[in-house]
Coordinates of C-alpha atoms in Angstrom, one line a residue:
X1 CA 0.0 0.0 0.0
X2 CA 1.6 3.4 -1.1
X3 CA 0.4 7.1 -0.5
X4 CA 0.7 9.7 -3.4
X5 CA 0.6 13.1 -2.9
X6 CA -1.8 15.1 -5.0
X7 CA -1.2 19.0 -5.2
X8 CA -4.1 21.2 -6.2
X9 CA -4.4 24.9 -6.8
X10 CA -7.7 26.1 -5.5
X11 CA -9.8 29.1 -4.6
X12 CA -10.0 29.1 -1.0
X13 CA -12.9 28.5 1.1
X14 CA -14.5 25.2 1.4
X15 CA -14.9 22.1 0.0
X16 CA -16.2 21.2 -3.7
X17 CA -19.8 20.8 -2.7
X18 CA -19.8 24.6 -2.2
X19 CA -17.7 25.5 -5.0
X20 CA -20.5 26.9 -7.3
X21 CA -21.8 29.2 -4.4
X22 CA -18.2 30.3 -3.5
X23 CA -17.7 31.0 -7.2
X24 CA -20.7 33.3 -7.5
X25 CA -19.7 34.9 -3.9
X26 CA -16.2 35.5 -5.3
X27 CA -17.3 37.1 -8.4
X28 CA -19.5 39.6 -6.3
X29 CA -16.5 40.3 -4.1
X30 CA -14.3 41.0 -7.0
X31 CA -16.9 43.2 -8.6
X32 CA -17.9 44.9 -5.3
X33 CA -14.4 45.5 -4.0
X34 CA -12.0 45.7 -7.0
X35 CA -14.3 47.6 -9.1
X36 CA -15.7 49.9 -6.2
X37 CA -19.4 49.6 -7.1
X38 CA -21.8 51.1 -5.0
X39 CA -23.2 49.5 -1.8
X40 CA -26.8 49.2 -3.0
X41 CA -28.5 45.7 -3.4
X42 CA -28.2 43.6 -6.6
X43 CA -31.6 44.9 -7.8
X44 CA -31.5 43.2 -11.4
X45 CA -32.5 39.9 -11.4
X46 CA -29.7 37.7 -13.2
X47 CA -32.0 34.7 -13.7
X48 CA -34.3 36.4 -16.0
X49 CA -31.7 36.6 -18.6
X50 CA -31.3 34.0 -21.5
X51 CA -28.2 33.4 -23.4
X52 CA -28.9 32.7 -27.4
X53 CA -26.1 31.2 -29.1
X54 CA -25.9 31.5 -32.7
X55 CA -22.9 29.4 -34.2
X56 CA -20.5 30.0 -37.3
X57 CA -19.8 28.3 -40.6
X58 CA -19.6 24.4 -40.2
X59 CA -20.2 24.6 -36.3
X60 CA -23.4 22.9 -36.3
X61 CA -23.8 18.8 -36.4
X62 CA -25.8 17.6 -39.4
X63 CA -27.4 14.2 -39.1
X64 CA -28.7 11.9 -41.9
X65 CA -32.4 12.2 -42.8
X66 CA -32.5 9.1 -45.1
X67 CA -31.2 5.8 -45.6
X68 CA -28.1 5.4 -47.7
X69 CA -26.4 2.1 -48.7
X70 CA -22.7 2.5 -49.2
X71 CA -21.8 -0.8 -51.2
X72 CA -17.9 -0.5 -50.7
X73 CA -17.9 0.2 -47.1
X74 CA -19.2 -1.6 -44.0
X75 CA -20.7 1.6 -42.6
X76 CA -24.2 2.7 -44.2
X77 CA -26.1 6.0 -43.3
X78 CA -29.2 5.6 -41.6
X79 CA -31.7 8.3 -40.2
X80 CA -30.0 10.4 -37.3
X81 CA -26.6 9.1 -38.0
X82 CA -24.1 11.8 -37.7
X83 CA -22.7 13.5 -41.1
X84 CA -20.9 16.3 -40.1
X85 CA -18.6 15.5 -38.6
X86 CA -18.3 11.8 -38.7
X87 CA -14.5 11.2 -39.5
X88 CA -14.7 7.4 -39.4
X89 CA -17.5 7.5 -42.1
X90 CA -15.5 10.1 -44.0
X91 CA -12.4 8.0 -44.2
X92 CA -14.2 4.7 -44.8
X93 CA -16.9 6.0 -47.3
X94 CA -15.8 9.4 -48.6
X95 CA -18.3 9.1 -51.6
X96 CA -21.0 7.9 -49.8
X97 CA -20.4 10.9 -47.0
X98 CA -20.1 13.5 -50.0
X99 CA -23.5 12.3 -51.2
X100 CA -24.8 13.6 -47.7
X101 CA -23.0 16.6 -47.8
X102 CA -23.6 18.0 -51.4
X103 CA -26.3 20.3 -52.3
X104 CA -27.7 20.9 -55.7
X105 CA -25.5 24.0 -57.0
X106 CA -28.5 25.8 -58.6
X107 CA -31.6 25.2 -56.5
X108 CA -29.8 24.0 -53.1
X109 CA -32.0 20.7 -52.9
X110 CA -30.5 17.5 -51.5
X111 CA -28.7 14.7 -53.2
X112 CA -31.4 12.4 -54.9
X113 CA -29.8 9.4 -52.7
X114 CA -29.1 11.3 -49.2
X115 CA -30.3 14.3 -47.3
X116 CA -29.0 15.7 -44.0
X117 CA -30.5 18.1 -41.5
X118 CA -29.2 20.3 -38.5
X119 CA -29.3 18.7 -35.1
X120 CA -31.0 20.7 -32.5
X121 CA -30.2 21.8 -29.0
X122 CA -26.8 22.4 -27.1
X123 CA -25.2 19.2 -28.2
X124 CA -25.4 20.3 -31.8
X125 CA -23.1 22.9 -31.4
X126 CA -20.8 21.8 -28.3
X127 CA -18.5 19.2 -30.1
X128 CA -18.8 18.0 -33.8
X129 CA -17.3 14.8 -33.8
X130 CA -17.3 13.4 -30.1
X131 CA -14.9 11.0 -29.2
X132 CA -12.9 11.0 -32.5
X133 CA -11.0 14.3 -33.1
X134 CA -9.7 16.5 -30.4
X135 CA -8.7 20.1 -30.7
X136 CA -10.3 23.1 -32.5
X137 CA -12.0 21.4 -35.5
X138 CA -14.1 19.4 -33.3
X139 CA -14.5 21.3 -30.0
X140 CA -16.5 24.6 -30.4
X141 CA -18.8 26.1 -27.7
X142 CA -18.0 23.4 -25.3
X143 CA -16.0 25.4 -23.1
X144 CA -18.5 28.3 -23.4
X145 CA -21.2 26.1 -22.0
X146 CA -18.8 24.8 -19.3
X147 CA -18.2 28.4 -18.0
X148 CA -22.0 29.0 -18.1
X149 CA -22.6 25.7 -15.9
X150 CA -19.7 26.4 -13.6
X151 CA -21.3 29.9 -12.6
X152 CA -24.6 28.3 -12.0
X153 CA -26.6 29.2 -15.0
X154 CA -29.7 27.3 -15.4
X155 CA -30.1 24.6 -18.2
X156 CA -33.0 26.6 -19.7
X157 CA -31.0 29.8 -19.7
X158 CA -28.7 28.7 -22.5
X159 CA -30.4 28.1 -25.8
X160 CA -28.6 27.0 -28.9
X161 CA -30.0 28.1 -32.3
X162 CA -28.2 25.7 -34.6
X163 CA -28.8 26.1 -38.5
X164 CA -28.0 24.1 -41.7
X165 CA -24.8 26.5 -42.5
X166 CA -24.7 25.0 -45.8
X167 CA -27.8 27.3 -47.0
X168 CA -28.1 30.7 -48.5
X169 CA -29.9 33.1 -46.2
X170 CA -33.3 33.0 -48.1
X171 CA -33.1 29.2 -48.2
X172 CA -32.8 29.0 -44.7
X173 CA -36.3 30.6 -44.3
X174 CA -37.6 28.9 -47.3
X175 CA -36.8 25.2 -46.4
X176 CA -36.4 25.4 -42.5
X177 CA -38.4 28.2 -41.4
X178 CA -35.2 29.2 -39.4
X179 CA -35.8 32.8 -39.0
X180 CA -39.4 32.3 -38.0
X181 CA -38.2 29.8 -35.7
X182 CA -35.7 32.1 -34.2
X183 CA -38.4 34.9 -33.4
X184 CA -40.4 32.2 -31.8
X185 CA -37.0 31.3 -29.6
X186 CA -37.0 34.7 -28.6
X187 CA -40.6 35.1 -27.5
X188 CA -40.6 31.8 -25.7
X189 CA -37.5 32.7 -23.7
X190 CA -38.9 36.0 -22.5
X191 CA -42.2 34.3 -21.4
X192 CA -40.0 31.5 -19.9
X193 CA -37.6 33.5 -17.7
X194 CA -39.3 36.9 -17.6
X195 CA -36.4 39.0 -19.2
X196 CA -34.7 39.6 -22.4
X197 CA -32.0 37.4 -24.3
X198 CA -28.3 38.0 -24.7
X199 CA -27.1 37.0 -28.3
X200 CA -23.8 35.4 -28.7
X201 CA -22.9 35.1 -32.4
X202 CA -19.7 33.7 -33.7
X203 CA -18.2 34.1 -37.3
X204 CA -20.9 33.4 -40.1
X205 CA -23.6 33.5 -37.1
X206 CA -23.2 37.2 -37.0
X207 CA -24.3 37.4 -40.7
X208 CA -27.3 35.1 -39.8
X209 CA -28.3 37.2 -37.1
X210 CA -28.0 40.5 -39.3
X211 CA -30.3 38.9 -41.7
X212 CA -32.7 38.0 -39.0
X213 CA -33.0 41.5 -37.9
X214 CA -33.9 42.7 -41.3
X215 CA -36.3 39.7 -41.9
X216 CA -38.1 40.8 -38.7
X217 CA -38.7 44.1 -40.1
X218 CA -40.9 42.7 -42.6
X219 CA -42.6 40.5 -40.1
X220 CA -43.9 42.9 -37.6
X221 CA -45.4 46.4 -37.9
X222 CA -42.6 49.1 -38.2
X223 CA -43.9 51.2 -35.1
X224 CA -43.3 47.8 -33.1
X225 CA -39.8 46.8 -34.5
X226 CA -37.6 48.8 -32.3
X227 CA -40.2 48.1 -29.0
X228 CA -39.5 44.1 -29.9
X229 CA -35.9 44.3 -30.1
X230 CA -35.9 46.4 -26.6
X231 CA -38.1 43.7 -25.2
X232 CA -36.4 40.7 -26.3
X233 CA -32.9 41.3 -26.8
X234 CA -30.7 43.0 -24.3
X235 CA -27.1 42.7 -25.8
X236 CA -25.6 41.4 -28.9
X237 CA -22.0 40.0 -28.5
X238 CA -20.7 39.7 -31.9
X239 CA -17.7 37.3 -31.9
X240 CA -15.3 37.1 -35.1
X241 CA -17.6 38.9 -37.4
X242 CA -16.7 39.0 -41.1
X243 CA -18.3 42.2 -41.4
X244 CA -16.8 42.8 -44.9
X245 CA -16.3 39.1 -45.7
X246 CA -13.3 37.0 -45.5
X247 CA -10.7 36.7 -48.1
X248 CA -10.3 33.0 -47.2
X249 CA -13.6 32.4 -48.9
X250 CA -12.0 33.0 -52.0
X251 CA -9.3 30.2 -51.8
X252 CA -12.1 27.7 -50.9
X253 CA -14.1 28.7 -54.0
X254 CA -11.1 28.4 -56.3
X255 CA -8.7 25.9 -54.9
X256 CA -10.5 24.3 -52.1
X257 CA -10.0 24.6 -48.2
X258 CA -10.0 21.3 -46.4
X259 CA -10.3 22.8 -42.9
X260 CA -8.1 20.0 -41.6
X261 CA -10.2 17.3 -43.1
X262 CA -8.6 14.0 -44.6
X263 CA -9.8 15.0 -48.2
X264 CA -8.3 16.4 -51.3
X265 CA -8.5 20.1 -52.0
X266 CA -10.5 19.5 -54.9
X267 CA -12.7 17.5 -53.0
X268 CA -13.2 20.3 -50.5
X269 CA -13.8 22.6 -53.5
X270 CA -16.5 20.5 -55.1
X271 CA -18.3 20.3 -51.5
X272 CA -17.8 24.2 -50.6
X273 CA -19.1 25.2 -53.9
X274 CA -22.3 23.5 -53.8
X275 CA -23.2 25.2 -50.5
X276 CA -25.3 28.5 -51.3
X277 CA -23.8 30.0 -48.2
X278 CA -20.1 29.7 -49.6
X279 CA -20.9 33.3 -51.3
X280 CA -22.2 34.7 -48.0
X281 CA -18.8 35.2 -46.6
X282 CA -17.2 36.6 -49.7
X283 CA -15.3 40.0 -49.2
X284 CA -17.0 43.1 -50.5
X285 CA -16.5 46.9 -50.6
X286 CA -17.4 49.1 -47.8
X287 CA -18.2 51.8 -50.2
X288 CA -21.0 50.0 -52.1
X289 CA -24.7 49.6 -50.9
X290 CA -28.0 48.2 -52.0
X291 CA -31.7 48.8 -51.3
X292 CA -33.9 46.1 -50.5
X293 CA -36.3 44.8 -53.2
X294 CA -39.3 45.0 -50.7
X295 CA -40.3 48.0 -49.1
X296 CA -42.8 48.0 -46.4
X297 CA -45.8 50.5 -46.3
X298 CA -46.8 52.0 -42.8
X299 CA -50.2 50.3 -43.5
X300 CA -48.7 47.0 -43.4
X301 CA -48.8 46.2 -47.1
X302 CA -45.7 45.1 -49.0
X303 CA -44.9 46.5 -52.3
X304 CA -41.6 45.6 -54.6
X305 CA -39.2 48.4 -55.4
X306 CA -36.2 48.8 -57.6
X307 CA -33.2 46.7 -56.5
X308 CA -30.2 49.3 -56.8
X309 CA -26.6 48.8 -55.9
X310 CA -24.6 51.8 -56.0
X311 CA -21.2 52.8 -55.0
X312 CA -19.7 55.9 -53.6
X313 CA -17.0 57.9 -55.6
X314 CA -14.4 56.7 -53.0
X315 CA -14.7 53.3 -54.4
X316 CA -13.2 54.3 -57.7
X317 CA -10.9 56.9 -56.2
X318 CA -9.1 54.4 -54.0
X319 CA -7.5 51.1 -54.2
X320 CA -8.6 47.9 -53.3
X321 CA -12.2 48.6 -52.3
X322 CA -10.7 49.8 -48.8
X323 CA -8.7 46.3 -48.4
X324 CA -4.9 46.2 -48.1
X325 CA -4.5 44.9 -51.7
X326 CA -6.2 43.1 -54.5
X327 CA -7.6 40.0 -53.4
X328 CA -7.3 37.9 -56.4
X329 CA -4.3 38.1 -59.0
X330 CA -5.0 35.2 -61.7
X331 CA -3.4 34.2 -65.0
X332 CA -5.9 33.5 -67.8
X333 CA -4.4 31.2 -70.6
X334 CA -4.0 33.0 -73.9
X335 CA -3.0 32.0 -77.3
X336 CA -4.6 34.8 -79.3
X337 CA -4.6 37.7 -76.7
X338 CA -7.4 39.5 -75.0
X339 CA -9.8 39.6 -77.9
X340 CA -10.2 35.8 -77.5
X341 CA -12.1 36.3 -74.3
X342 CA -15.5 37.7 -74.8
X343 CA -16.2 37.5 -71.1
X344 CA -13.5 39.9 -70.4
X345 CA -13.5 42.3 -73.3
X346 CA -15.9 44.8 -71.4
X347 CA -13.0 45.7 -69.1
X348 CA -10.3 48.5 -69.3
X349 CA -7.1 47.3 -70.9
X350 CA -5.3 49.0 -68.0
X351 CA -6.5 45.8 -65.8
X352 CA -4.1 43.6 -67.9
X353 CA -0.5 43.3 -67.5
X354 CA 1.3 44.1 -70.7
X355 CA 2.9 40.9 -72.3
X356 CA 3.2 39.2 -75.6
X357 CA 0.6 37.2 -77.5
X358 CA 0.7 33.6 -76.6
X359 CA 1.4 34.1 -72.9
X360 CA -0.9 34.1 -69.9
X361 CA -2.8 37.4 -69.1
X362 CA -2.8 38.4 -65.5
X363 CA -5.9 40.2 -64.1
X364 CA -6.2 41.6 -60.7
X365 CA -9.6 41.9 -58.9
X366 CA -10.7 43.9 -55.8
X367 CA -13.4 43.1 -53.1
X368 CA -16.1 45.0 -55.2
X369 CA -15.1 43.1 -58.5
X370 CA -15.6 39.8 -56.6
X371 CA -18.9 40.4 -55.0
X372 CA -20.8 42.1 -58.0
X373 CA -19.7 39.1 -60.3
X374 CA -17.1 40.8 -62.4
X375 CA -14.4 38.4 -61.5
X376 CA -16.6 35.3 -62.1
X377 CA -17.7 36.9 -65.4
X378 CA -14.0 37.1 -66.4
X379 CA -13.2 33.6 -65.9
X380 CA -16.4 32.2 -67.3
X381 CA -14.8 30.7 -70.1
X382 CA -12.1 28.9 -68.2
X383 CA -14.1 27.6 -65.1
X384 CA -17.2 25.5 -65.3
X385 CA -18.2 26.6 -61.8
X386 CA -18.5 30.2 -62.9
X387 CA -22.2 29.9 -64.3
X388 CA -23.1 28.2 -61.1
X389 CA -21.5 31.0 -58.9
X390 CA -23.0 33.7 -60.8
X391 CA -26.7 32.2 -60.7
X392 CA -26.2 31.9 -57.0
X393 CA -24.9 35.2 -56.6
X394 CA -27.9 37.0 -58.4
X395 CA -30.5 34.8 -57.1
X396 CA -29.5 34.5 -53.3
X397 CA -27.7 37.7 -52.8
X398 CA -28.2 40.6 -55.3
X399 CA -31.8 39.8 -55.5
X400 CA -32.6 38.8 -52.1
X401 CA -36.0 40.3 -51.1
X402 CA -34.9 41.2 -47.6
X403 CA -31.4 42.0 -47.7
X404 CA -28.3 42.1 -50.1
X405 CA -25.8 40.7 -47.5
X406 CA -22.8 41.7 -49.5
X407 CA -23.1 45.1 -48.5
X408 CA -21.6 47.0 -45.3
X409 CA -23.3 46.6 -41.9
X410 CA -25.0 49.5 -39.9
X411 CA -25.0 49.4 -36.1
X412 CA -27.8 47.0 -35.1
X413 CA -30.7 49.0 -33.4
X414 CA -30.0 47.0 -30.2
X415 CA -29.3 48.6 -26.9
X416 CA -25.9 47.2 -26.1
X417 CA -23.7 46.0 -29.1
X418 CA -20.0 44.3 -28.1
X419 CA -17.9 43.5 -31.1
X420 CA -15.1 41.2 -30.1
X421 CA -12.5 39.8 -32.4
X422 CA -8.7 38.9 -32.4
X423 CA -6.0 40.9 -33.9
X424 CA -2.2 40.7 -34.9
X425 CA -2.3 36.9 -36.1
X426 CA -0.8 36.3 -39.7
X427 CA -3.9 36.4 -41.9
X428 CA -4.4 35.8 -45.6
X429 CA -5.5 38.9 -47.6
X430 CA -4.5 38.1 -51.3
X431 CA -3.7 35.3 -53.5
X432 CA -1.9 34.4 -57.1
X433 CA -3.6 31.9 -59.1
X434 CA -2.7 30.1 -62.2
X435 CA -4.2 27.3 -64.4
X436 CA -2.9 23.9 -63.2
X437 CA -3.5 22.1 -66.4
X438 CA -6.0 19.6 -64.7
X439 CA -9.8 19.6 -65.1
X440 CA -12.4 20.8 -62.7
X441 CA -12.3 21.0 -59.5
X442 CA -8.3 21.1 -59.4
X443 CA -8.1 23.5 -62.7
X444 CA -6.3 26.3 -60.5
X445 CA -3.3 26.3 -58.2
X446 CA -2.1 28.8 -55.7
X447 CA 1.3 30.1 -56.7
X448 CA 1.7 32.9 -54.0
X449 CA -0.3 34.3 -51.1
X450 CA -0.3 37.7 -49.4
X451 CA -0.4 37.9 -45.7
X452 CA -1.1 40.6 -43.2
X453 CA 1.2 40.4 -40.1
X454 CA 0.9 43.3 -37.5
X455 CA 0.5 46.0 -39.8
X456 CA 2.6 44.9 -42.9
X457 CA 2.0 42.9 -46.2
X458 CA 4.6 40.1 -46.8
X459 CA 4.2 37.2 -49.4
X460 CA 4.6 33.7 -48.8
X461 CA 8.3 33.9 -49.5
X462 CA 8.7 36.5 -47.0
X463 CA 9.1 39.7 -49.4
X464 CA 7.4 42.8 -48.4
X465 CA 4.4 43.6 -50.6
X466 CA 3.2 47.2 -51.5
X467 CA -0.4 48.0 -50.5
X468 CA -2.5 49.7 -47.9
X469 CA -2.0 47.6 -44.9
X470 CA -3.8 48.5 -41.6
X471 CA -2.5 49.3 -38.2
X472 CA -3.1 45.6 -37.3
X473 CA -3.5 42.2 -38.7
X474 CA -6.5 39.8 -38.5
X475 CA -7.4 36.6 -36.6
X476 CA -5.8 34.1 -39.1
X477 CA -9.1 33.7 -41.0
X478 CA -10.9 37.4 -41.3
X479 CA -8.6 40.4 -42.2
X480 CA -8.4 43.2 -39.8
X481 CA -10.1 45.5 -42.3
X482 CA -13.3 43.3 -41.9
X483 CA -13.3 42.7 -38.3
X484 CA -12.7 46.2 -37.3
X485 CA -15.5 47.7 -39.5
X486 CA -17.6 47.8 -36.5
X487 CA -15.3 50.7 -35.2
X488 CA -17.5 52.6 -37.4
X489 CA -20.5 52.2 -35.0
X490 CA -18.7 54.0 -32.4
X491 CA -19.2 58.0 -32.0
X492 CA -17.0 61.0 -32.4
X493 CA -15.4 60.4 -28.8
X494 CA -14.4 57.1 -27.7
X495 CA -12.6 55.9 -24.5
X496 CA -9.8 53.3 -24.9
X497 CA -8.3 51.3 -22.3
X498 CA -5.7 48.5 -22.7
X499 CA -5.2 45.8 -20.0
X500 CA -3.4 42.4 -20.1
X501 CA -5.6 39.3 -20.8
X502 CA -4.2 37.5 -17.8
X503 CA -5.1 38.0 -14.2
X504 CA -3.4 41.6 -13.2
X505 CA -3.3 44.0 -10.1
X506 CA -4.1 47.2 -12.5
X507 CA -0.4 48.3 -12.8
X508 CA -0.1 47.7 -16.7
X509 CA -3.6 49.4 -17.5
X510 CA -3.4 52.5 -19.8
X511 CA -6.4 54.7 -20.3
X512 CA -7.1 57.4 -23.0
X513 CA -10.6 59.2 -22.5
X514 CA -12.4 61.1 -25.2
X515 CA -10.2 60.3 -28.1
X516 CA -11.4 61.8 -31.3
X517 CA -12.9 59.3 -33.7
X518 CA -14.4 60.2 -37.2
X519 CA -14.7 58.2 -40.3
X520 CA -11.4 56.3 -40.2
X521 CA -10.0 53.8 -37.9
X522 CA -9.3 54.8 -34.3
X523 CA -6.0 53.6 -33.0
X524 CA -4.7 54.2 -29.4
X525 CA -1.3 55.7 -28.8
X526 CA -0.4 53.1 -26.1
X527 CA 2.7 50.9 -25.4
X528 CA 3.0 47.4 -25.6
X529 CA 5.1 44.7 -23.7
X530 CA 6.5 42.1 -26.1
X531 CA 5.6 39.2 -23.5
X532 CA 2.2 40.3 -22.7
X533 CA -1.1 39.6 -24.6
X534 CA -3.6 42.8 -24.3
X535 CA -7.2 43.4 -24.7
X536 CA -8.2 46.7 -26.1
X537 CA -11.3 48.3 -25.2
X538 CA -12.9 50.9 -27.4
X539 CA -16.1 52.1 -25.4
X540 CA -18.8 54.7 -26.2
X541 CA -22.0 55.1 -24.3
X542 CA -22.7 58.8 -25.2
X543 CA -23.2 58.8 -29.0
X544 CA -26.5 57.3 -29.1
X545 CA -28.9 58.2 -26.0
X546 CA -30.0 55.0 -24.3
X547 CA -27.4 52.8 -26.2
X548 CA -23.8 51.4 -25.7
X549 CA -21.4 50.4 -28.2
X550 CA -18.1 48.8 -27.3
X551 CA -15.2 47.0 -29.4
X552 CA -12.8 44.6 -27.8
X553 CA -9.6 43.6 -29.5
X554 CA -7.9 40.4 -28.1
X555 CA -4.2 40.1 -29.0
X556 CA -3.5 36.7 -30.9
X557 CA -6.9 35.4 -30.6
X558 CA -7.5 32.7 -33.2
X559 CA -10.7 33.3 -35.3
X560 CA -12.1 29.7 -34.1
X561 CA -10.6 29.5 -30.7
X562 CA -11.7 32.8 -29.6
X563 CA -14.9 31.4 -28.3
X564 CA -12.7 29.3 -25.8
X565 CA -10.6 32.3 -24.7
X566 CA -10.9 32.1 -20.8
X567 CA -9.9 36.0 -21.0
X568 CA -13.0 36.6 -23.2
X569 CA -15.2 34.4 -20.9
X570 CA -14.2 36.3 -17.7
X571 CA -14.8 39.6 -19.5
X572 CA -18.4 38.5 -20.8
X573 CA -19.0 37.4 -17.3
X574 CA -17.9 40.5 -15.5
X575 CA -19.5 42.8 -17.9
X576 CA -23.0 41.1 -17.7
X577 CA -22.7 40.9 -13.8
X578 CA -21.9 44.7 -13.7
X579 CA -24.9 45.7 -15.9
X580 CA -27.4 43.7 -13.6
X581 CA -26.0 46.0 -10.4
X582 CA -28.4 48.7 -9.9
X583 CA -25.7 51.1 -8.5
X584 CA -23.1 50.8 -11.0
X585 CA -21.3 54.2 -11.2
X586 CA -20.3 53.6 -15.0
X587 CA -21.7 52.4 -18.2
X588 CA -18.7 49.7 -18.5
X589 CA -16.9 47.5 -16.0
X590 CA -13.5 48.8 -14.9
X591 CA -10.6 47.3 -16.0
X592 CA -8.5 48.4 -13.1
X593 CA -7.8 44.7 -11.6
X594 CA -8.5 41.3 -12.8
X595 CA -8.4 38.5 -9.9
X596 CA -9.1 34.9 -10.5
X597 CA -12.6 33.8 -10.9
X598 CA -12.2 29.9 -11.1
X599 CA -9.9 27.3 -9.8
X600 CA -8.5 27.2 -13.3
X601 CA -7.3 30.8 -13.1
X602 CA -4.9 29.9 -10.1
X603 CA -1.4 29.1 -10.9
X604 CA 2.1 28.5 -9.2
X605 CA 4.3 31.6 -9.4
X606 CA 7.9 30.1 -9.9
X607 CA 9.5 33.3 -9.6
X608 CA 8.3 34.0 -5.9
X609 CA 8.0 30.3 -5.1
X610 CA 4.7 30.5 -3.9
X611 CA 0.8 30.3 -5.1
X612 CA 0.0 33.3 -7.2
X613 CA -2.8 35.6 -5.8
X614 CA -2.5 34.3 -2.3
X615 CA -5.3 36.5 -1.2
X616 CA -7.6 34.3 -3.4
X617 CA -5.9 31.1 -3.9
X618 CA -4.1 28.4 -2.0
X619 CA -2.1 25.4 -2.9
X620 CA -3.6 22.1 -1.4
X621 CA -1.8 18.7 -0.8
X622 CA -4.0 15.8 -0.4
X623 CA -3.2 12.0 0.0
X624 CA -4.6 9.5 -2.4
X625 CA -4.4 5.9 -1.6
X626 CA -4.8 3.5 -4.6

């Protein structure tokens, strides 16, 4: 018989049975002490709030809704079998699996032999492939839900809103009544818990929520629209939103993006381009807008109006549609010169590089030229998929009766809007494509990639690239230019705070008050320690009476992993707890001090040879007898 010593870092004060109560008490102590709030009672009722999660692209489980016999595999597909993501079946029967994933590229119907539908409930979004894949590809909202449970939120207070992320926005409603059901979800949450909901949307989920808000305008009386939002939605936390699209979408459409799956790039391209949603994330210009086709009378009737798409003069005076560089640079095969290609003859000769007959012609395209179809018309003679793309682009986006999603966002008319994203990771912003000599779907190859890295542009080979880089880079998936568009929702004067992401005593917090901000980006004049990851907060509660807007930039936060960031979860929790305190002296929670909230936040300080944060944490030793 032997005894092993088990050491454990833990928040002080009792056994495990009282952990939840103590965690809640500690949160209150931190807020009332460190943030110096008033001594009044917590008059707000936290139990009335609901959290509604809208996941991003490829972040909802899909299950089979038919019987499919796979003759060359012992594994068949039966109703309710996991399709996205079942890696066992993907590896053993990829052709069978593809039938359950692919959609008709023109009308978005299922494959004749198999259909898939989104799963429901929290289990549909927490982990995509339980038991097989570990890491970011499979685990999505699992840590988020764990946080909520750890701090005592009831099961009916966390509501998932999964959807078929393969569909275009109009098809989500036409086939699945998704937006109607989402409206019912908000109304049910209000009746069940007695208070409004907090919306947490990630990546494409933000685009889905934006479309829902526009769809809602046509469903309820105009005079009741804002009141409905005030009654049902307390705050909108927009995480990693591709507000002006993502350049990585272009790579998926032309050469394929496997997302880490064990499939070829050609197979990934074939699958991605069958989805109507593939165009939903395309980059587009911030200078071009469109009117909705349907305009609602105050009397309640609906009439069809002109569908106009117009660009400001800035679009034609500036380079790259506001992005840092041209997104696509592509070589068109040529044996007779430009006149041989009628689909591109309408474009200016200046768009071509000068070269002799018989050599490829290189064309460059900006975000606007991608989203308005110019690019796909230019390669129509050389890419069999372009006709499908142009059809979907017109039908499901340009002529959408509710909203052309390929237009810049305005601030959602919600009381509290928090825009959160990662910065300063290496992010793809431009590509060079050339013909591969192979048939579709492998007919294009990437010859070079342009990255934005902390305010500069470099090629894959490491050479500097000319362009208009922003002050920071994106989150590895979405460029900074697209993520930071929500800074335009801030008013003319902004309070900026920069604080470490980790627990801190407040000595490294920097603050700038009433920073002037107009149409351009707002960048703080603050220092950085190379060994510290910061959160930079941009906060405005004055510009729109009764409404708050905040932007949080998290250093080195990856696009997909940001929803698992402990620092983000801590800040969300503290901000919400701060909001329900009736005597809060400020609109936003103070950043002056961040002590540990959970056992996981405690750690051993090797420099001081003691448990860090001794006023909150202790290092326990317990005997374990096998």
